[in-house]
């Protein structure tokens, strides 16, 4: 078997659920899933039960991550409806980005009032991106805020053809924005919803075939800059309840899905690396990881099975898929941290790449 060497992937949108919802995932299991998927650096979202919206909560998460992570990581601070802009000055040097939830999703973070949104944009005195969850018409609001306040806005999980169009127009106007697409919005459509049941429920939801086509178009013409998973684990029993929470896992499937598309000759290897390594690094101004690479098998297919997953919740919407690009080895900062299904790094080997 011949293996191909690639750089470690960078996933700029993950929810590792630690602290507060560690029945779903924690900093160890989440970063193990990252390594198994060829990801050597993740950025972690702030919508925990006690959200990362204060200096204190950030410190607490830094400590937890430093004790448990096996891949490198950066933390993302959350904007709060209770106006936490006072905290910005102190936390800016310690985080990778700010996240603003402009639409309702998992957790309690939601900022809708225009006055507060303006204040957030004004007070974010940093080149670091403001990541937004902004669906459909809300996306237009975020583009205006970016233009007026001259702040870099990064659009999470773009999913609609109309959103791709608006982003394209805004980029033509030289507004400082970037955008990501998730594997679930690229590889699944609303037609998969019935088959997947609650395991196909997420925010934004799965979209129509023509939306998915537009998203691929945007990815190939550069309107969409990068891929990020929005890895959002929930336990099987939570998902099977009568009120299933939003979200699917993604860390262990994103790269194999992209490499399967490469095998189908719809993306080049350079494009895959650009979407899931170079562009996230550029957009978030992340450091290079020295002596870091992964070895993947581009020759043989394998079946993705829930039982092989490292994520604590133990399921993927892509279970049963035949994929190329299985990750055989991960070397992080000179040390083999993952090999043939086994995690070899000690808890705490992962480093905070910001501070
Ligand atoms: O499906 C989602 N799950 N979308 C989000 O915006 C949040 C995420 C979560 O944290 O569960
Ligand atoms: Zn979101
Ligand atoms: Zn998310």
XYZ file of N, CA, C and O in Angstrom, residues 79-81 83 85 88 98-103 110-124 130-134 138 140-146 148-149 151 153:
176
model
N -19.984 36.621 21.441
C -20.669 37.878 21.776
C -21.971 37.511 22.487
O -22.599 36.507 22.159
N -22.341 38.332 23.475
C -23.514 38.002 24.278
C -24.600 39.061 24.138
O -24.311 40.241 23.940
N -25.847 38.615 24.268
C -26.972 39.564 24.222
C -26.964 40.491 25.422
O -27.618 41.517 25.423
N -24.462 42.199 26.379
C -23.391 43.159 26.114
C -22.115 42.875 26.911
O -21.913 43.394 28.009
N -19.116 43.488 25.558
C -18.070 44.143 24.749
C -16.933 44.699 25.619
O -15.822 44.888 25.131
N -13.803 42.586 25.544
C -13.070 42.389 24.282
C -11.579 42.703 24.396
O -10.743 41.932 23.955
N -13.931 36.136 17.075
C -15.174 36.384 17.812
C -16.293 35.663 17.063
O -16.285 35.613 15.829
N -17.271 35.102 17.811
C -18.425 34.488 17.147
C -19.673 35.257 17.529
O -19.917 35.515 18.703
N -20.443 35.605 16.527
C -21.730 36.260 16.780
C -22.838 35.393 16.197
O -22.862 35.129 14.985
N -23.716 34.940 17.061
C -24.887 34.189 16.600
C -25.988 35.187 16.276
O -26.580 35.780 17.169
N -26.233 35.387 15.003
C -27.266 36.337 14.577
C -28.596 35.627 14.299
O -29.593 36.262 14.005
N -28.577 34.291 14.360
C -29.800 33.486 14.273
C -29.794 32.472 15.399
O -28.738 32.116 15.917
N -27.468 34.579 21.266
C -28.179 35.144 20.118
C -28.162 36.658 20.259
O -28.547 37.191 21.289
N -27.671 37.340 19.252
C -27.680 38.806 19.273
C -28.487 39.276 18.070
O -28.094 39.060 16.924
N -29.626 39.896 18.340
C -30.503 40.312 17.238
C -30.630 41.832 17.125
O -30.857 42.357 16.053
N -30.486 42.535 18.277
C -30.722 43.986 18.261
C -29.632 44.700 17.464
O -28.440 44.529 17.703
N -30.061 45.532 16.532
C -29.115 46.208 15.650
C -28.143 47.084 16.436
O -26.948 47.102 16.158
N -28.658 47.784 17.448
C -27.799 48.674 18.246
C -26.650 47.911 18.879
O -25.492 48.360 18.858
N -26.953 46.746 19.437
C -25.905 45.950 20.083
C -24.950 45.367 19.040
O -23.729 45.328 19.241
N -25.493 44.942 17.911
C -24.624 44.425 16.842
C -23.625 45.498 16.418
O -22.437 45.228 16.244
N -24.120 46.725 16.280
C -23.226 47.826 15.876
C -22.140 48.043 16.919
O -20.972 48.247 16.577
N -22.537 47.978 18.179
C -21.561 48.182 19.253
C -20.498 47.072 19.225
O -19.301 47.338 19.382
N -20.946 45.845 19.007
C -20.014 44.713 18.938
C -18.998 44.941 17.814
O -17.787 44.788 18.004
N -19.497 45.339 16.664
C -18.598 45.560 15.523
C -17.635 46.722 15.776
O -16.486 46.698 15.360
N -18.138 47.737 16.469
C -17.304 48.901 16.760
C -16.208 48.533 17.760
O -15.052 48.902 17.621
N -16.608 47.782 18.777
C -15.696 47.492 19.896
C -14.702 46.369 19.584
O -13.761 46.153 20.338
N -14.928 45.620 18.530
C -13.997 44.541 18.163
C -12.812 45.173 17.444
O -12.752 45.218 16.226
N -14.609 38.256 12.694
C -15.882 38.102 13.401
C -16.626 37.016 12.642
O -17.035 37.210 11.490
N -16.743 35.843 13.252
C -17.436 34.722 12.601
C -18.927 34.867 12.879
O -19.311 35.109 14.029
N -19.731 34.742 11.873
C -21.169 34.894 12.120
C -21.959 33.664 11.687
O -21.679 33.038 10.671
N -22.927 33.331 12.536
C -23.986 32.407 12.129
C -25.108 33.309 11.642
O -25.801 33.927 12.445
N -25.221 33.429 10.325
C -26.200 34.347 9.728
C -26.815 33.655 8.522
O -26.149 33.454 7.510
N -30.395 37.369 7.074
C -29.496 37.860 8.133
C -28.079 38.073 7.586
O -27.334 38.930 8.060
N -27.253 39.318 4.789
C -27.157 40.662 4.184
C -26.869 41.706 5.261
O -26.092 42.649 5.052
N -27.492 41.510 6.434
C -27.266 42.414 7.563
C -25.786 42.389 7.970
O -25.165 43.432 8.203
N -25.237 41.189 8.014
C -23.825 41.046 8.420
C -22.878 41.657 7.381
O -21.839 42.218 7.750
N -23.237 41.554 6.118
C -22.398 42.176 5.072
C -22.383 43.695 5.267
O -21.330 44.324 5.193
N -23.536 44.278 5.552
C -23.579 45.737 5.779
C -22.716 46.122 6.962
O -21.978 47.112 6.902
N -22.814 45.345 8.039
C -22.019 45.670 9.231
C -20.522 45.603 8.909
O -19.750 46.457 9.342
N -20.138 44.600 8.135
C -18.733 44.480 7.742
C -18.301 45.707 6.945
O -17.243 46.288 7.186
N -19.728 48.787 6.838
C -19.773 50.039 7.603
C -18.648 50.138 8.618
O -18.044 51.179 8.804
N -18.366 49.017 9.302
C -17.382 49.065 10.389
C -15.998 48.571 9.974
O -15.089 48.510 10.785
N -14.773 45.648 9.295
C -14.277 44.504 10.057
C -14.385 43.247 9.203
O -15.321 43.115 8.398
N -15.520 39.935 8.347
C -16.593 39.014 8.733
C -16.387 37.685 8.017
O -16.151 37.647 6.810
